[in-house]
Coordinates of N, CA and C in Angstrom, one line a residue:
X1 N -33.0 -56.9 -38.1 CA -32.8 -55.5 -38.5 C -32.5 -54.7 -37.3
X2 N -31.7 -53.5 -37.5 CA -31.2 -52.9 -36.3 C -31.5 -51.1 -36.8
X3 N -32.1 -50.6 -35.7 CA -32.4 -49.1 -36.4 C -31.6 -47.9 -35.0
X4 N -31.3 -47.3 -35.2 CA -30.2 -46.7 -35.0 C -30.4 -45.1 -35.0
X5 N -31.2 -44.0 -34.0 CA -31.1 -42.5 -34.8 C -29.7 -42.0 -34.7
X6 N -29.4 -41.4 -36.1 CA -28.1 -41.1 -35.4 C -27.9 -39.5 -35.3
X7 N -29.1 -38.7 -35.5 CA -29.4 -37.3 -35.6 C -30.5 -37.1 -35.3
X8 N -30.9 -36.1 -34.4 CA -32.4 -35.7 -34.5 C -32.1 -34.1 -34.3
X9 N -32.9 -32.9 -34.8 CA -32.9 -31.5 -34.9 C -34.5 -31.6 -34.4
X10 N -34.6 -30.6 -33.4 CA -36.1 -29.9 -32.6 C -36.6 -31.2 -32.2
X11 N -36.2 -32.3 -31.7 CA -37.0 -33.5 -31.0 C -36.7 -32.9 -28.9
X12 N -37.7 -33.0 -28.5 CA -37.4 -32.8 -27.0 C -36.5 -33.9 -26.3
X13 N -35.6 -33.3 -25.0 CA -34.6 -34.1 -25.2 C -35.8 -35.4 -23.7
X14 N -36.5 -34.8 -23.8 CA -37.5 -35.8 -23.1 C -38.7 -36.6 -23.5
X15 N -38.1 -36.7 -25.2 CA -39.1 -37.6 -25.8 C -38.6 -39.0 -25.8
X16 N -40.0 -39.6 -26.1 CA -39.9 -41.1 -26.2 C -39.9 -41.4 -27.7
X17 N -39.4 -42.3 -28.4 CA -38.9 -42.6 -29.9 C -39.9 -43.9 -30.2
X18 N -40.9 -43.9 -30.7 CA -41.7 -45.1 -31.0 C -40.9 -45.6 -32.6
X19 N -40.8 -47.1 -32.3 CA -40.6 -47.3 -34.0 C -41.7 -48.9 -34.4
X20 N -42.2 -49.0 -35.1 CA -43.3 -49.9 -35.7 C -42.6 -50.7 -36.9
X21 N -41.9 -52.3 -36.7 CA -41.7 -52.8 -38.2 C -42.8 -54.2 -38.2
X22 N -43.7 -54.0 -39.1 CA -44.4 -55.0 -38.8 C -45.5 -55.1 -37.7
X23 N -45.6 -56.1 -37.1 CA -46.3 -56.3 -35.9 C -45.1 -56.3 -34.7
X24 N -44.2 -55.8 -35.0 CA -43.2 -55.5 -33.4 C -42.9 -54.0 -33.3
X25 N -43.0 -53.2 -32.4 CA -42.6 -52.3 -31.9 C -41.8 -52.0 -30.7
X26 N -41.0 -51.2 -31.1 CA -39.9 -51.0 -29.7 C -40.4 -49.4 -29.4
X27 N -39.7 -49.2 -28.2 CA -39.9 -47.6 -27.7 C -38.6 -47.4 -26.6
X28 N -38.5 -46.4 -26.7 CA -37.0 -46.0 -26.1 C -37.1 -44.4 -25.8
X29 N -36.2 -44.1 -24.7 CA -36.1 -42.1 -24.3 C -34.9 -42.3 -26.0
X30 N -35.4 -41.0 -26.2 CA -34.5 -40.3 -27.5 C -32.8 -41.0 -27.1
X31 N -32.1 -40.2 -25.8 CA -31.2 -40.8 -25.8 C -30.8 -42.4 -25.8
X32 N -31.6 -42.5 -25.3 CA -31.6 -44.3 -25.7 C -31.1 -45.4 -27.0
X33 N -32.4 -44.1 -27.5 CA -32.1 -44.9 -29.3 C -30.9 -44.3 -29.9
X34 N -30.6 -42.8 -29.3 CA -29.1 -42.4 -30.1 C -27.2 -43.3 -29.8
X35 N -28.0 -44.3 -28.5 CA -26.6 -45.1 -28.1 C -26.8 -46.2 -28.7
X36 N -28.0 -46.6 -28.7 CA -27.8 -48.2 -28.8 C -29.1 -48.4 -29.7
X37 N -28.8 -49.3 -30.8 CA -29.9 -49.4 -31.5 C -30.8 -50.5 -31.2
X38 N -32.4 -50.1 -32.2 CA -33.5 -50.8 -32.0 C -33.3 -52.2 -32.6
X39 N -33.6 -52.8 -32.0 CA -33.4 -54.8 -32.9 C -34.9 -55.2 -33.2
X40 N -34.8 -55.4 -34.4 CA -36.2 -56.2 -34.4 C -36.0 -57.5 -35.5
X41 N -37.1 -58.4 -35.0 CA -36.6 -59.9 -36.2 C -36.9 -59.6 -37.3
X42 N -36.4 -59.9 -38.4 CA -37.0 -59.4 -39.8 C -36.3 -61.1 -40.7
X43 N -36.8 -60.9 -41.8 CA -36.5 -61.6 -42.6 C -35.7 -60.7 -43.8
X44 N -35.0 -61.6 -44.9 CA -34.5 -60.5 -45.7 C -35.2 -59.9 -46.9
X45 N -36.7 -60.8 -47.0 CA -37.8 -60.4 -47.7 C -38.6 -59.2 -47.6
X46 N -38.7 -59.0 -45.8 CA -39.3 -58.1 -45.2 C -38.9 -56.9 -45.1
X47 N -37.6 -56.8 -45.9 CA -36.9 -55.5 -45.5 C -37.7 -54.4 -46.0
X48 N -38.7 -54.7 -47.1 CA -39.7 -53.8 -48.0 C -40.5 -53.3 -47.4
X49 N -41.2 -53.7 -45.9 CA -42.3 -53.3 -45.6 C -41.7 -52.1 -44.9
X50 N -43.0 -50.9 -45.0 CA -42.5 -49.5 -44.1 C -42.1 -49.6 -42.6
X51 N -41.5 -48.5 -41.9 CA -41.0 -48.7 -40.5 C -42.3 -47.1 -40.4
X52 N -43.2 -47.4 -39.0 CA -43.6 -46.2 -38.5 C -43.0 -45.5 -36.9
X53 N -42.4 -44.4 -37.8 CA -41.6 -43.5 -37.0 C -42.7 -42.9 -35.7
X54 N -42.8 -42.6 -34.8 CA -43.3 -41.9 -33.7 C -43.0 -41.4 -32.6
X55 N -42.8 -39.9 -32.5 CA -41.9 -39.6 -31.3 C -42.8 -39.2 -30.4
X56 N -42.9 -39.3 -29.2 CA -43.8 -39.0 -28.2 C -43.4 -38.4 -27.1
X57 N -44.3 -37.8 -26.4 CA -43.7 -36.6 -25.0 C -44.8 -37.2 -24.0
X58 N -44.1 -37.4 -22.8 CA -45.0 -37.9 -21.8 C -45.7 -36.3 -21.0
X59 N -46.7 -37.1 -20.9 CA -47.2 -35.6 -20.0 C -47.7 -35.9 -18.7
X60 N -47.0 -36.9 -18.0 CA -47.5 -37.5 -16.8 C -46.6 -38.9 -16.3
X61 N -45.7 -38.9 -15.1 CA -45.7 -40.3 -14.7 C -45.7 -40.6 -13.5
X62 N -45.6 -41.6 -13.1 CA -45.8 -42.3 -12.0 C -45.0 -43.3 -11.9
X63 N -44.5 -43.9 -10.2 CA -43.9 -44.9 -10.1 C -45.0 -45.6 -9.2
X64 N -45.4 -47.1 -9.6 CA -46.0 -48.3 -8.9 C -45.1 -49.6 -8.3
X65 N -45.5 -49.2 -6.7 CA -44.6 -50.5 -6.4 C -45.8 -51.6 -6.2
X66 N -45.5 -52.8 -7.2 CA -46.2 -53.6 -6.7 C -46.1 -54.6 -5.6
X67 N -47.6 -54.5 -5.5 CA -47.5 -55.9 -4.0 C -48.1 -57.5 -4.5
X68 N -47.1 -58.1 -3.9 CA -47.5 -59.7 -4.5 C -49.0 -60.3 -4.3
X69 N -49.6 -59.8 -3.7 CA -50.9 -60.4 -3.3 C -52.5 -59.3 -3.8
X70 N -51.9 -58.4 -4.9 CA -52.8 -57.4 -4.9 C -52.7 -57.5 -6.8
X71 N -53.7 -57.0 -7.3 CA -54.1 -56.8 -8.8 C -54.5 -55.7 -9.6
X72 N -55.1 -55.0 -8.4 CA -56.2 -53.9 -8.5 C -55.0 -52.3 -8.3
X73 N -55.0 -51.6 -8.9 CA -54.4 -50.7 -8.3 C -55.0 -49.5 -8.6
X74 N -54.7 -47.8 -8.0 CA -55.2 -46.9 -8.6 C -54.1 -45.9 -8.4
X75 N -53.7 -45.0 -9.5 CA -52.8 -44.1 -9.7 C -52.9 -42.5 -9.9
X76 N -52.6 -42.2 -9.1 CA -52.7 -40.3 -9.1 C -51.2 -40.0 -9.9
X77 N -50.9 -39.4 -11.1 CA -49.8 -38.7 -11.6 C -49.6 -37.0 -10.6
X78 N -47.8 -37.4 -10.4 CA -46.9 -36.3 -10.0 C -47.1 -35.0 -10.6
X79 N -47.8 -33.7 -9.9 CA -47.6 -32.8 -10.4 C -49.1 -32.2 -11.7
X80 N -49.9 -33.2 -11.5 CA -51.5 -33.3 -12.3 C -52.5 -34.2 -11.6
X81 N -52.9 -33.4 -10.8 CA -54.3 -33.9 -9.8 C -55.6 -34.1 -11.1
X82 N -55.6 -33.4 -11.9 CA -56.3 -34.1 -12.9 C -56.5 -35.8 -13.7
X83 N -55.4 -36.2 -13.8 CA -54.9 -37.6 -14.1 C -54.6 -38.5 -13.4
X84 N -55.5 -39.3 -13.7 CA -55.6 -40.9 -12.5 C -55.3 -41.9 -13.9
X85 N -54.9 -42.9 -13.0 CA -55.4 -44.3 -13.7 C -56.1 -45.2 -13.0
X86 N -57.0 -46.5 -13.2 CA -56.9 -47.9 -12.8 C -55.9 -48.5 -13.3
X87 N -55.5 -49.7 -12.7 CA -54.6 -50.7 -13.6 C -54.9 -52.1 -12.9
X88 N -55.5 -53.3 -13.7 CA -54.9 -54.3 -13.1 C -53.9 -55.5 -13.7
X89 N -53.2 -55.8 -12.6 CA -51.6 -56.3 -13.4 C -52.2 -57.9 -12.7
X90 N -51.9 -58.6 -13.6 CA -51.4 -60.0 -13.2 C -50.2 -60.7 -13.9
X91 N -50.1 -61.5 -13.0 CA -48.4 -62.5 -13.5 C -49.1 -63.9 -14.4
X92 N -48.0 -64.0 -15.3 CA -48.2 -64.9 -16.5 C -48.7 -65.9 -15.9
X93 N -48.3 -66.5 -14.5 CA -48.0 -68.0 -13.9 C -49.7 -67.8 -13.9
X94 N -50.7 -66.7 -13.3 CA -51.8 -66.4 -13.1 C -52.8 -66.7 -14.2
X95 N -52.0 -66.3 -15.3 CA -52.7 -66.5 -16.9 C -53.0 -67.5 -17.1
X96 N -51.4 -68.5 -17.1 CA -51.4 -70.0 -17.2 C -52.3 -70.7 -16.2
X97 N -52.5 -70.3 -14.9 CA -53.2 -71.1 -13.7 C -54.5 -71.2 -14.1
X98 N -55.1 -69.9 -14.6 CA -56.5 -69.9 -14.8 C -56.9 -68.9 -14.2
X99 N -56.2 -67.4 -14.6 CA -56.7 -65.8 -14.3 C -56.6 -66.1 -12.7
X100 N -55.8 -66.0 -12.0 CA -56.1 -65.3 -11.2 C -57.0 -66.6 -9.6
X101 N -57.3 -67.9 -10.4 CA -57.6 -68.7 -9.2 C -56.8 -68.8 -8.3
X102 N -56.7 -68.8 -6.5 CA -56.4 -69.1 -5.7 C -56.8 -70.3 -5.4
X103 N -56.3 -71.5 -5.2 CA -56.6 -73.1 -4.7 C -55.5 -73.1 -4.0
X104 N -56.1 -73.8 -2.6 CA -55.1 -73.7 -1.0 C -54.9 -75.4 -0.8
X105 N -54.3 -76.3 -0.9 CA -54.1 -77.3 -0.6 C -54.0 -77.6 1.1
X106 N -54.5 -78.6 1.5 CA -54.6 -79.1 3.0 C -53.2 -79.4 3.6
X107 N -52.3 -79.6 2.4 CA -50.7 -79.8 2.6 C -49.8 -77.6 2.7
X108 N -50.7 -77.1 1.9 CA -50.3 -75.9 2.2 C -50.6 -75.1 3.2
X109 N -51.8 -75.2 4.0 CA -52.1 -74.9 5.4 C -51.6 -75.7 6.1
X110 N -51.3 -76.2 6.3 CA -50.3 -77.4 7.1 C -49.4 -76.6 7.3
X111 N -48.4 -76.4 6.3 CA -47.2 -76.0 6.3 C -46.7 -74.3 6.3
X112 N -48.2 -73.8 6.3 CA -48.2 -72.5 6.5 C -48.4 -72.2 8.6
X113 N -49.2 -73.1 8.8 CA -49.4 -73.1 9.9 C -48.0 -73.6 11.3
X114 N -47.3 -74.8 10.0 CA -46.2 -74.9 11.2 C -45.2 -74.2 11.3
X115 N -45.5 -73.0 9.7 CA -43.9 -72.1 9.6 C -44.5 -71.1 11.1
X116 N -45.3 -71.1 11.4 CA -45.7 -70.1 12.7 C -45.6 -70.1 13.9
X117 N -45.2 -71.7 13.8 CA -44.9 -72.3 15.8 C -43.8 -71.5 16.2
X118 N -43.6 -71.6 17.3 CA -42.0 -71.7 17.9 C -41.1 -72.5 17.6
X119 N -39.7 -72.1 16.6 CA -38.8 -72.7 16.3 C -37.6 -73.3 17.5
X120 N -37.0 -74.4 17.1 CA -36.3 -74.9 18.1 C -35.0 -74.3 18.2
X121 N -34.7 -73.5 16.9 CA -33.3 -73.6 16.7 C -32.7 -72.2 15.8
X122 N -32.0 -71.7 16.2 CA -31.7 -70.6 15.0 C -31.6 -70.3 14.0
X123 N -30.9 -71.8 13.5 CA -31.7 -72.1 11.7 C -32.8 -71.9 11.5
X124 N -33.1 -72.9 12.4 CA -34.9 -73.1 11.8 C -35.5 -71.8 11.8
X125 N -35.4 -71.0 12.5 CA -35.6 -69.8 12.6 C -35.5 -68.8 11.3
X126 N -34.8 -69.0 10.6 CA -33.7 -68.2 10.2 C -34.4 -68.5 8.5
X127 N -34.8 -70.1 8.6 CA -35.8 -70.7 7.6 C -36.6 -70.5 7.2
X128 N -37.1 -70.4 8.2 CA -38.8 -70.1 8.5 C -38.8 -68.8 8.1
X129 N -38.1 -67.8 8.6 CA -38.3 -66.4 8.1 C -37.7 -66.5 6.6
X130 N -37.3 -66.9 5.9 CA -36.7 -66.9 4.5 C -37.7 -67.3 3.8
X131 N -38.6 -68.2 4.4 CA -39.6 -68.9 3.6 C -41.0 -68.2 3.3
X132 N -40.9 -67.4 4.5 CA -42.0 -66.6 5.3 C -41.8 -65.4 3.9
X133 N -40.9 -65.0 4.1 CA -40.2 -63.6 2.7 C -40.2 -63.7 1.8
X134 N -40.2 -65.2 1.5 CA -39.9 -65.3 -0.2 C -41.5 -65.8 0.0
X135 N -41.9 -66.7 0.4 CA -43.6 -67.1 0.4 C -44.7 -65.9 -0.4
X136 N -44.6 -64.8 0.3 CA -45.5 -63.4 0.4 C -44.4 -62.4 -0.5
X137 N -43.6 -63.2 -1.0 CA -42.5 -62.0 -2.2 C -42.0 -60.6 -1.6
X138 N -42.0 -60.9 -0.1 CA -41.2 -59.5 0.3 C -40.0 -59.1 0.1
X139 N -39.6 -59.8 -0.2 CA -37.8 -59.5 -0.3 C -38.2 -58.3 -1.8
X140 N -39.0 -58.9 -2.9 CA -38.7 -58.4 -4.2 C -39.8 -56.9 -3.7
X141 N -40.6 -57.1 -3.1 CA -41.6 -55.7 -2.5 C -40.4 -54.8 -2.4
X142 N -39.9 -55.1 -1.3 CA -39.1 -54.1 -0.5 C -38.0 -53.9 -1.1
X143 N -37.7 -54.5 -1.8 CA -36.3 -53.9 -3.3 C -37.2 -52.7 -4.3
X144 N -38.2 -53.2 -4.8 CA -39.2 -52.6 -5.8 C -39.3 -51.1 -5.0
X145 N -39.5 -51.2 -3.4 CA -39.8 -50.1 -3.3 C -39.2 -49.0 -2.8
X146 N -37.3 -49.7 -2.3 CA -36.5 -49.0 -2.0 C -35.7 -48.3 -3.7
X147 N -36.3 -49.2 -4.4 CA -35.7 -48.5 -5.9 C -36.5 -47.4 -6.4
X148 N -37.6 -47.4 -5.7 CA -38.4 -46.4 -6.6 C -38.4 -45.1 -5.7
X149 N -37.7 -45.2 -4.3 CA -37.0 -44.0 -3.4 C -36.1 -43.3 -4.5
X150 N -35.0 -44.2 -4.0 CA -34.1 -43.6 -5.0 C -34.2 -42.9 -6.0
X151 N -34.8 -43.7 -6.7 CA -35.4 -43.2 -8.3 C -36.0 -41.1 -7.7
X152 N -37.0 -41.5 -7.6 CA -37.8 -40.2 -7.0 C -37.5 -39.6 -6.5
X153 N -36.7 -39.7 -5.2 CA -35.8 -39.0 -4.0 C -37.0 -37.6 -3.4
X154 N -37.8 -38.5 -3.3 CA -38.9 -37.2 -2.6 C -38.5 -37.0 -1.6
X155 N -39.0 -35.5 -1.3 CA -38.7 -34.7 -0.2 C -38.7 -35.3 1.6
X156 N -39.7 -36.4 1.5 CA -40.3 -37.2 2.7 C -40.6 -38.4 2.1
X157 N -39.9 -39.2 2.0 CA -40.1 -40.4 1.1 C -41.4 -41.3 2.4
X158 N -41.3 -41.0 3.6 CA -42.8 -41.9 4.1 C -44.2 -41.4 4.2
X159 N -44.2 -40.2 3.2 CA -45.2 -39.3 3.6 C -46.1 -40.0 1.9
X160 N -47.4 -40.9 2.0 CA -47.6 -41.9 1.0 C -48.5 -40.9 0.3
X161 N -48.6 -39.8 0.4 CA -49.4 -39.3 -0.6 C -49.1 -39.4 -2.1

C-alpha cells in the first residue's frame, strides 16, 4: 500500500507527517510525503484496518557525529539550553555479539602491534595506514562529521560548543 498527501491547508511547512498502518509506521518532512509516497507492506485483507494520521513539529534538533568506539553520548539542542538528551547507540553486530562484549584475541594484539612498527616500504605503509582507518572506522567518522559541517554551516565550525 502506498500513501501519498496530495494537499495539505494550515500544516507548517516544517512539519513532520507521521502515518501508522498496522504495526509499521513511516515519518517524513511534509514536503517529503507531498513528492514521494509512503510504502507500507499490506496484504489485500488488510486494507480495512485504520491508517493513524499524525503531524508533528519539532521543537529542537541536533546533529550527532558518531564515534566508533563510544556508546554513551550526551546532547545539548541548538538554540534551547533547556533541552538535553542522553543516548546510547549500539551497532546490530554488538547486539548479535552479545551487547556490547569486547574479546581481544592474542592473534589480534599481534597484529595490532605489528601494524605499528616501521614499515619497509611505501605500500606497506600505505596499508598499514588503510587498515589503521578502516580498523578504528575513521574514514566513516570523518565523512559523518564533515557532512554534518556542511549540513549546519556554523559560524566557526571548530568552535565544539
Amino acid at each position: 500500500m502506498e500513501v501519498l498527501v496530495t494537499d495539505c491547508i494550515g500544516v507548517p511547512a516544517d512539519a513532520i507527517v507521521s502515518v501508522r498502518f498496522g504495526p509499521t509506521r513511516r515519518q517524513a518532512p511534509l514536503a517529503a510525503v507531498c513528492a514521494n509516497s509512503l510504502k507500507f507492506p499490506s496484504h489485500p485483507e488488510a486494507i480495512c484496518e485504520p491508517l493513524k494520521i499524525e503531524v508533528l513539529q519539532p521543537i529542537a534538533s541536533a546533529r550527532l557525529v558518531l564515534h566508533p568506539n563510544k556508546d554513551a553520548y550526551r546532547i545539548s539542542f541548538l538554540g534551547n539550553s533547556d533541552l538535553a538528551m542522553s543516548l546510547t547507540v549500539k551497532s546490530l553486530k554488538d547486539l548479535k555479539d552479545g551487547v556490547g562484549i569486547k574479546t581481544e584475541q592474542v592473534g589480534d594484539r599481534e597484529s595490532r602491534l605489528a601494524a605499528m612498527l616501521p614499515q619497509k616500504s611505501f605500500q606497506d605503509a600505505a596499508s598499514s595506514a588503510r587498515d589503521y582507518l578502516e580498523g578504528h572506522g575513521l574514514l566513516k567518522y570523518v565523512q559523518a562529521l564533515l557532512h554534518a559541517i556542511i549540513q549546519t554551516r556554523p559560524k566557526d565550525p571548530k568552535d565544539d560548543r
